[in-house]
Amino acid sequence: DVKVTQSSRYLVKRTGEKVFLECVQDMDHENMFWYRQDPGLGLRLIYFSYDVKMKEKGDIPEGYSVSREKKERFSLILESASTNQTSMYLCASSQFRARYEQYFGPGTRLTVT
Amino acid sequence: RKEVEQDPGPFNVPEGATVAFNCTYSNSASQSFFWYRQDCRKEPKLLMSVYSSGNEDGRFTAQLNRASQYISLLIRDSKLSDSATYLCAAEAAGNKLTFGGGTRVLVKP
């Protein structure tokens, strides 16, 4: 079974803090994704990566950056957390040839106060 | 207009009944569509892929209507364990998936 793990289930940070969310997958998937999920807005893509050291902006990249130094790990960085970044953050991965058949991690619920 | 739209529900379904709900998409170039299932406080999991006119997997049937730009999901003989939020997703420009807001289904005894 594909396993996608995320560093924290719950996180509380203060406004202005730098926040790191980490995601690790164990199936040698080429593609990795970061989404946020908010009530009424569904899943929205923040950033994705098709290879090590490669990144592409999703639909809502403002206020976020990412890092992919190793194939299995994809980090989401909030440079200066703001209250409107309070959300559920979901990481996903997929094979290169089945990029849309994504496997999700359990999510990190981030609260910025 | 959102790229992928779903009726949020909830659809209240008696156990054993059939329920169907739709998802509309705006990008006529989309070729691939997906249904994901998300249980309460859990991550989404892929339920079904739809690459042509439709797909069937046990009690679940997905159909694609390109002319009217919608995908449907039908659940037959509903089980209590089918209670979940069903997310529709469509292939979008730039090798991305665009998700709908989800349809909540509650199966009741």
PDB file of C-alpha atoms in Angstrom:
ATOM      1  CA  ASP A   1       0.000   0.000   0.000  1.00  0.00           C
ATOM      2  CA  VAL A   2       1.103   3.513  -0.765  1.00  0.00           C
ATOM      3  CA  LYS A   3       1.859   5.427   2.332  1.00  0.00           C
ATOM      4  CA  VAL A   4       2.000   9.196   2.503  1.00  0.00           C
ATOM      5  CA  THR A   5       2.873  10.645   5.874  1.00  0.00           C
ATOM      6  CA  GLN A   6       2.795  14.211   7.092  1.00  0.00           C
ATOM      7  CA  SER A   7       4.898  15.566   9.912  1.00  0.00           C
ATOM      8  CA  SER A   8       2.079  16.765  12.161  1.00  0.00           C
ATOM      9  CA  ARG A   9      -1.677  16.197  12.462  1.00  0.00           C
ATOM     10  CA  TYR A  10      -2.258  19.443  14.333  1.00  0.00           C
ATOM     11  CA  LEU A  11      -0.152  22.569  14.463  1.00  0.00           C
ATOM     12  CA  VAL A  12      -0.700  25.933  16.122  1.00  0.00           C
ATOM     13  CA  LYS A  13       1.506  28.838  15.102  1.00  0.00           C
ATOM     14  CA  ARG A  14       1.538  32.577  15.671  1.00  0.00           C
ATOM     15  CA  THR A  15       1.150  35.227  13.006  1.00  0.00           C
ATOM     16  CA  GLY A  16       4.474  35.985  11.372  1.00  0.00           C
ATOM     17  CA  GLU A  17       6.136  32.684  12.221  1.00  0.00           C
ATOM     18  CA  LYS A  18       7.838  30.607   9.560  1.00  0.00           C
ATOM     19  CA  VAL A  19       6.103  27.259   9.267  1.00  0.00           C
ATOM     20  CA  PHE A  20       7.399  24.039   7.751  1.00  0.00           C
ATOM     21  CA  LEU A  21       5.058  21.221   6.762  1.00  0.00           C
ATOM     22  CA  GLU A  22       6.720  18.023   5.654  1.00  0.00           C
ATOM     23  CA  CYS A  23       5.433  15.165   3.550  1.00  0.00           C
ATOM     24  CA  VAL A  24       7.077  11.821   2.860  1.00  0.00           C
ATOM     25  CA  GLN A  25       5.921   9.075   0.501  1.00  0.00           C
ATOM     26  CA  ASP A  26       7.308   5.573   0.364  1.00  0.00           C
ATOM     27  CA  MET A  27       6.284   4.387  -3.118  1.00  0.00           C
ATOM     28  CA  ASP A  28       8.936   6.084  -5.242  1.00  0.00           C
ATOM     29  CA  HIS A  29       6.316   8.356  -6.817  1.00  0.00           C
ATOM     30  CA  GLU A  30       7.607  11.045  -9.135  1.00  0.00           C
ATOM     31  CA  ASN A  31       4.786  13.524  -8.516  1.00  0.00           C
ATOM     32  CA  MET A  32       3.998  15.251  -5.263  1.00  0.00           C
ATOM     33  CA  PHE A  33       1.371  17.874  -4.466  1.00  0.00           C
ATOM     34  CA  TRP A  34       0.327  20.248  -1.726  1.00  0.00           C
ATOM     35  CA  TYR A  35      -3.344  21.228  -1.335  1.00  0.00           C
ATOM     36  CA  ARG A  36      -5.309  23.143   1.210  1.00  0.00           C
ATOM     37  CA  GLN A  37      -8.905  22.266   2.021  1.00  0.00           C
ATOM     38  CA  ASP A  38     -11.386  24.778   3.351  1.00  0.00           C
ATOM     39  CA  PRO A  39     -15.146  24.404   3.946  1.00  0.00           C
ATOM     40  CA  GLY A  40     -17.097  25.480   0.882  1.00  0.00           C
ATOM     41  CA  LEU A  41     -13.947  25.914  -1.207  1.00  0.00           C
ATOM     42  CA  GLY A  42     -12.884  22.312  -1.596  1.00  0.00           C
ATOM     43  CA  LEU A  43      -9.339  21.238  -2.343  1.00  0.00           C
ATOM     44  CA  ARG A  44      -7.112  23.887  -3.889  1.00  0.00           C
ATOM     45  CA  LEU A  45      -3.675  23.183  -5.309  1.00  0.00           C
ATOM     46  CA  ILE A  46      -0.842  25.248  -3.835  1.00  0.00           C
ATOM     47  CA  TYR A  47       2.274  23.770  -5.452  1.00  0.00           C
ATOM     48  CA  PHE A  48       3.328  20.556  -7.110  1.00  0.00           C
ATOM     49  CA  SER A  49       6.516  18.863  -8.198  1.00  0.00           C
ATOM     50  CA  TYR A  50       7.256  16.327 -10.910  1.00  0.00           C
ATOM     51  CA  ASP A  51      10.855  15.693  -9.970  1.00  0.00           C
ATOM     52  CA  VAL A  52      13.547  16.426  -7.452  1.00  0.00           C
ATOM     53  CA  LYS A  53      14.376  20.143  -7.245  1.00  0.00           C
ATOM     54  CA  MET A  54      11.504  20.904  -9.600  1.00  0.00           C
ATOM     55  CA  LYS A  55       8.388  22.849  -8.617  1.00  0.00           C
ATOM     56  CA  GLU A  56       5.353  24.304 -10.309  1.00  0.00           C
ATOM     57  CA  LYS A  57       2.850  26.823  -8.983  1.00  0.00           C
ATOM     58  CA  GLY A  58      -0.660  25.653  -8.454  1.00  0.00           C
ATOM     59  CA  ASP A  59      -3.754  27.797  -8.210  1.00  0.00           C
ATOM     60  CA  ILE A  60      -2.994  29.576  -4.928  1.00  0.00           C
ATOM     61  CA  PRO A  61       0.814  29.793  -4.432  1.00  0.00           C
ATOM     62  CA  GLU A  62       0.907  33.243  -2.831  1.00  0.00           C
ATOM     63  CA  GLY A  63       2.396  33.175   0.643  1.00  0.00           C
ATOM     64  CA  TYR A  64       3.853  29.689   0.204  1.00  0.00           C
ATOM     65  CA  SER A  65       7.023  28.113  -1.080  1.00  0.00           C
ATOM     66  CA  VAL A  66       8.124  24.496  -1.456  1.00  0.00           C
ATOM     67  CA  SER A  67      11.252  22.412  -1.434  1.00  0.00           C
ATOM     68  CA  ARG A  68      11.965  19.013  -2.921  1.00  0.00           C
ATOM     69  CA  GLU A  69      15.538  17.965  -2.274  1.00  0.00           C
ATOM     70  CA  LYS A  70      14.808  14.233  -2.260  1.00  0.00           C
ATOM     71  CA  LYS A  71      12.328  12.257  -4.322  1.00  0.00           C
ATOM     72  CA  GLU A  72      10.378  10.997  -1.339  1.00  0.00           C
ATOM     73  CA  ARG A  73      10.067  14.304   0.515  1.00  0.00           C
ATOM     74  CA  PHE A  74       8.138  17.467  -0.348  1.00  0.00           C
ATOM     75  CA  SER A  75       8.065  20.374   2.072  1.00  0.00           C
ATOM     76  CA  LEU A  76       5.620  23.269   2.195  1.00  0.00           C
ATOM     77  CA  ILE A  77       6.874  26.488   3.737  1.00  0.00           C
ATOM     78  CA  LEU A  78       4.788  29.381   4.980  1.00  0.00           C
ATOM     79  CA  GLU A  79       7.308  32.208   5.012  1.00  0.00           C
ATOM     80  CA  SER A  80       5.309  34.406   7.383  1.00  0.00           C
ATOM     81  CA  ALA A  81       2.154  32.745   8.609  1.00  0.00           C
ATOM     82  CA  SER A  82      -1.070  34.716   8.523  1.00  0.00           C
ATOM     83  CA  THR A  83      -4.488  33.971   9.988  1.00  0.00           C
ATOM     84  CA  ASN A  84      -5.952  33.393   6.508  1.00  0.00           C
ATOM     85  CA  GLN A  85      -3.585  30.440   6.159  1.00  0.00           C
ATOM     86  CA  THR A  86      -5.462  28.594   8.888  1.00  0.00           C
ATOM     87  CA  SER A  87      -6.585  25.486   7.044  1.00  0.00           C
ATOM     88  CA  MET A  88      -6.247  21.752   6.508  1.00  0.00           C
ATOM     89  CA  TYR A  89      -3.148  21.026   4.436  1.00  0.00           C
ATOM     90  CA  LEU A  90      -3.049  17.804   2.440  1.00  0.00           C
ATOM     91  CA  CYS A  91      -0.069  16.313   0.680  1.00  0.00           C
ATOM     92  CA  ALA A  92      -0.493  13.842  -2.177  1.00  0.00           C
ATOM     93  CA  SER A  93       1.697  11.787  -4.465  1.00  0.00           C
ATOM     94  CA  SER A  94       1.247   9.904  -7.720  1.00  0.00           C
ATOM     95  CA  GLN A  95       3.155   7.973 -10.320  1.00  0.00           C
ATOM     96  CA  PHE A  96       4.473   9.827 -13.341  1.00  0.00           C
ATOM     97  CA  ARG A  97       2.199   7.927 -15.743  1.00  0.00           C
ATOM     98  CA  ALA A  98      -0.875   8.220 -13.527  1.00  0.00           C
ATOM     99  CA  ARG A  99      -0.470  11.717 -12.251  1.00  0.00           C
ATOM    100  CA  TYR A 100      -4.136  12.220 -11.509  1.00  0.00           C
ATOM    101  CA  GLU A 101      -4.527   9.051  -9.435  1.00  0.00           C
ATOM    102  CA  GLN A 102      -3.292  10.668  -6.290  1.00  0.00           C
ATOM    103  CA  TYR A 103      -2.675   9.214  -2.855  1.00  0.00           C
ATOM    104  CA  PHE A 104      -3.194  11.607   0.011  1.00  0.00           C
ATOM    105  CA  GLY A 105      -1.595  11.917   3.406  1.00  0.00           C
ATOM    106  CA  PRO A 106      -3.704  12.277   6.575  1.00  0.00           C
ATOM    107  CA  GLY A 107      -3.467  16.061   6.543  1.00  0.00           C
ATOM    108  CA  THR A 108      -2.158  18.730   8.894  1.00  0.00           C
ATOM    109  CA  ARG A 109      -4.662  21.037  10.506  1.00  0.00           C
ATOM    110  CA  LEU A 110      -2.824  24.334  10.900  1.00  0.00           C
ATOM    111  CA  THR A 111      -4.175  27.101  13.085  1.00  0.00           C
ATOM    112  CA  VAL A 112      -2.518  30.514  12.910  1.00  0.00           C
ATOM    113  CA  THR A 113      -3.364  32.786  15.817  1.00  0.00           C
TER     114      THR A 113
ATOM    115  CA  ARG B   1     -18.093  30.147 -12.334  1.00  0.00           C
ATOM    116  CA  LYS B   2     -16.125  27.414 -10.572  1.00  0.00           C
ATOM    117  CA  GLU B   3     -14.310  24.972 -12.836  1.00  0.00           C
ATOM    118  CA  VAL B   4     -15.845  21.961 -11.105  1.00  0.00           C
ATOM    119  CA  GLU B   5     -19.146  22.274  -9.271  1.00  0.00           C
ATOM    120  CA  GLN B   6     -21.016  19.867  -7.048  1.00  0.00           C
ATOM    121  CA  ASP B   7     -24.223  19.961  -5.051  1.00  0.00           C
ATOM    122  CA  PRO B   8     -22.953  19.987  -1.458  1.00  0.00           C
ATOM    123  CA  GLY B   9     -25.941  17.961  -0.220  1.00  0.00           C
ATOM    124  CA  PRO B  10     -26.400  16.260   2.106  1.00  0.00           C
ATOM    125  CA  PHE B  11     -28.152  13.503   0.222  1.00  0.00           C
ATOM    126  CA  ASN B  12     -30.027  11.505   2.841  1.00  0.00           C
ATOM    127  CA  VAL B  13     -30.374   7.949   1.558  1.00  0.00           C
ATOM    128  CA  PRO B  14     -32.205   5.001   3.121  1.00  0.00           C
ATOM    129  CA  GLU B  15     -30.019   1.938   3.466  1.00  0.00           C
ATOM    130  CA  GLY B  16     -30.425  -0.261   0.393  1.00  0.00           C
ATOM    131  CA  ALA B  17     -31.594   2.554  -1.860  1.00  0.00           C
ATOM    132  CA  THR B  18     -29.915   3.970  -4.946  1.00  0.00           C
ATOM    133  CA  VAL B  19     -28.494   7.475  -4.979  1.00  0.00           C
ATOM    134  CA  ALA B  20     -27.015   9.454  -7.831  1.00  0.00           C
ATOM    135  CA  PHE B  21     -25.450  12.876  -7.977  1.00  0.00           C
ATOM    136  CA  ASN B  22     -23.701  14.955 -10.575  1.00  0.00           C
ATOM    137  CA  CYS B  23     -20.615  17.062 -11.011  1.00  0.00           C
ATOM    138  CA  THR B  24     -20.395  19.714 -13.720  1.00  0.00           C
ATOM    139  CA  TYR B  25     -17.156  20.936 -15.246  1.00  0.00           C
ATOM    140  CA  SER B  26     -16.428  24.008 -17.323  1.00  0.00           C
ATOM    141  CA  ASN B  27     -13.255  23.040 -19.197  1.00  0.00           C
ATOM    142  CA  SER B  28     -14.390  21.266 -22.364  1.00  0.00           C
ATOM    143  CA  ALA B  29     -10.779  20.158 -22.973  1.00  0.00           C
ATOM    144  CA  SER B  30     -10.739  17.942 -19.873  1.00  0.00           C
ATOM    145  CA  GLN B  31     -10.267  14.303 -20.815  1.00  0.00           C
ATOM    146  CA  SER B  32      -9.921  12.590 -17.462  1.00  0.00           C
ATOM    147  CA  PHE B  33     -12.227  12.672 -14.481  1.00  0.00           C
ATOM    148  CA  PHE B  34     -12.112  11.145 -11.048  1.00  0.00           C
ATOM    149  CA  TRP B  35     -14.266  10.444  -8.035  1.00  0.00           C
ATOM    150  CA  TYR B  36     -12.585  10.538  -4.652  1.00  0.00           C
ATOM    151  CA  ARG B  37     -14.215   9.525  -1.396  1.00  0.00           C
ATOM    152  CA  GLN B  38     -13.469  11.403   1.831  1.00  0.00           C
ATOM    153  CA  ASP B  39     -14.632  10.129   5.190  1.00  0.00           C
ATOM    154  CA  CYS B  40     -15.123  12.589   8.021  1.00  0.00           C
ATOM    155  CA  ARG B  41     -11.763  13.911   9.260  1.00  0.00           C
ATOM    156  CA  LYS B  42      -9.884  11.636   6.870  1.00  0.00           C
ATOM    157  CA  GLU B  43      -7.947  12.124   3.664  1.00  0.00           C
ATOM    158  CA  PRO B  44      -9.510  11.705   0.205  1.00  0.00           C
ATOM    159  CA  LYS B  45      -9.094   8.312  -1.415  1.00  0.00           C
ATOM    160  CA  LEU B  46      -9.474   7.520  -5.086  1.00  0.00           C
ATOM    161  CA  LEU B  47     -12.753   5.737  -5.743  1.00  0.00           C
ATOM    162  CA  MET B  48     -12.958   5.661  -9.507  1.00  0.00           C
ATOM    163  CA  SER B  49     -11.357   7.021 -12.661  1.00  0.00           C
ATOM    164  CA  VAL B  50     -13.414   7.966 -15.728  1.00  0.00           C
ATOM    165  CA  TYR B  51     -11.531   8.247 -19.003  1.00  0.00           C
ATOM    166  CA  SER B  52     -14.270   7.525 -21.533  1.00  0.00           C
ATOM    167  CA  SER B  53     -18.028   7.292 -21.318  1.00  0.00           C
ATOM    168  CA  GLY B  54     -18.134   5.630 -17.945  1.00  0.00           C
ATOM    169  CA  ASN B  55     -16.856   3.125 -15.463  1.00  0.00           C
ATOM    170  CA  GLU B  56     -18.389   0.583 -13.125  1.00  0.00           C
ATOM    171  CA  ASP B  57     -16.969  -0.980  -9.982  1.00  0.00           C
ATOM    172  CA  GLY B  58     -19.337  -3.141  -8.008  1.00  0.00           C
ATOM    173  CA  ARG B  59     -22.154  -0.999  -6.676  1.00  0.00           C
ATOM    174  CA  PHE B  60     -20.616   2.191  -8.031  1.00  0.00           C
ATOM    175  CA  THR B  61     -21.158   3.488 -11.556  1.00  0.00           C
ATOM    176  CA  ALA B  62     -19.700   6.664 -12.981  1.00  0.00           C
ATOM    177  CA  GLN B  63     -20.935   8.132 -16.251  1.00  0.00           C
ATOM    178  CA  LEU B  64     -19.549  10.949 -18.347  1.00  0.00           C
ATOM    179  CA  ASN B  65     -21.725  13.188 -20.479  1.00  0.00           C
ATOM    180  CA  ARG B  66     -19.367  15.285 -22.603  1.00  0.00           C
ATOM    181  CA  ALA B  67     -22.131  17.113 -24.440  1.00  0.00           C
ATOM    182  CA  SER B  68     -23.542  18.512 -21.226  1.00  0.00           C
ATOM    183  CA  GLN B  69     -20.188  18.523 -19.421  1.00  0.00           C
ATOM    184  CA  TYR B  70     -21.074  16.567 -16.346  1.00  0.00           C
ATOM    185  CA  ILE B  71     -20.070  13.364 -14.590  1.00  0.00           C
ATOM    186  CA  SER B  72     -22.417  11.385 -12.423  1.00  0.00           C
ATOM    187  CA  LEU B  73     -21.842   8.865  -9.660  1.00  0.00           C
ATOM    188  CA  LEU B  74     -24.497   6.294  -8.871  1.00  0.00           C
ATOM    189  CA  ILE B  75     -24.398   4.114  -5.776  1.00  0.00           C
ATOM    190  CA  ARG B  76     -26.676   1.075  -5.742  1.00  0.00           C
ATOM    191  CA  ASP B  77     -27.798  -0.839  -2.651  1.00  0.00           C
ATOM    192  CA  SER B  78     -26.394   1.852  -0.362  1.00  0.00           C
ATOM    193  CA  LYS B  79     -24.593   0.702   2.778  1.00  0.00           C
ATOM    194  CA  LEU B  80     -24.171   2.632   5.998  1.00  0.00           C
ATOM    195  CA  SER B  81     -20.434   2.620   5.246  1.00  0.00           C
ATOM    196  CA  ASP B  82     -21.053   4.572   2.035  1.00  0.00           C
ATOM    197  CA  SER B  83     -21.685   7.680   4.149  1.00  0.00           C
ATOM    198  CA  ALA B  84     -18.942  10.084   3.130  1.00  0.00           C
ATOM    199  CA  THR B  85     -18.195  13.142   1.054  1.00  0.00           C
ATOM    200  CA  TYR B  86     -17.631  12.384  -2.616  1.00  0.00           C
ATOM    201  CA  LEU B  87     -15.210  14.689  -4.393  1.00  0.00           C
ATOM    202  CA  CYS B  88     -15.261  15.069  -8.142  1.00  0.00           C
ATOM    203  CA  ALA B  89     -12.048  16.047  -9.927  1.00  0.00           C
ATOM    204  CA  ALA B  90     -11.301  16.996 -13.517  1.00  0.00           C
ATOM    205  CA  GLU B  91      -8.070  17.238 -15.416  1.00  0.00           C
ATOM    206  CA  ALA B  92      -7.154  20.897 -15.829  1.00  0.00           C
ATOM    207  CA  ALA B  93      -4.681  22.852 -17.914  1.00  0.00           C
ATOM    208  CA  GLY B  94      -1.099  22.602 -16.738  1.00  0.00           C
ATOM    209  CA  ASN B  95      -1.286  18.923 -15.769  1.00  0.00           C
ATOM    210  CA  LYS B  96      -3.346  19.684 -12.688  1.00  0.00           C
ATOM    211  CA  LEU B  97      -6.475  18.325 -11.095  1.00  0.00           C
ATOM    212  CA  THR B  98      -9.295  20.652 -10.173  1.00  0.00           C
ATOM    213  CA  PHE B  99     -11.587  19.430  -7.409  1.00  0.00           C
ATOM    214  CA  GLY B 100     -15.186  20.226  -6.709  1.00  0.00           C
ATOM    215  CA  GLY B 101     -16.366  21.119  -3.234  1.00  0.00           C
ATOM    216  CA  GLY B 102     -17.766  17.650  -2.620  1.00  0.00           C
ATOM    217  CA  THR B 103     -21.192  16.080  -2.192  1.00  0.00           C
ATOM    218  CA  ARG B 104     -22.059  14.746   1.234  1.00  0.00           C
ATOM    219  CA  VAL B 105     -23.983  11.484   1.361  1.00  0.00           C
ATOM    220  CA  LEU B 106     -25.618  10.169   4.531  1.00  0.00           C
ATOM    221  CA  VAL B 107     -26.949   6.627   4.445  1.00  0.00           C
ATOM    222  CA  LYS B 108     -29.459   5.961   7.207  1.00  0.00           C
ATOM    223  CA  PRO B 109     -30.885   2.696   8.536  1.00  0.00           C
TER     224      PRO B 109
END
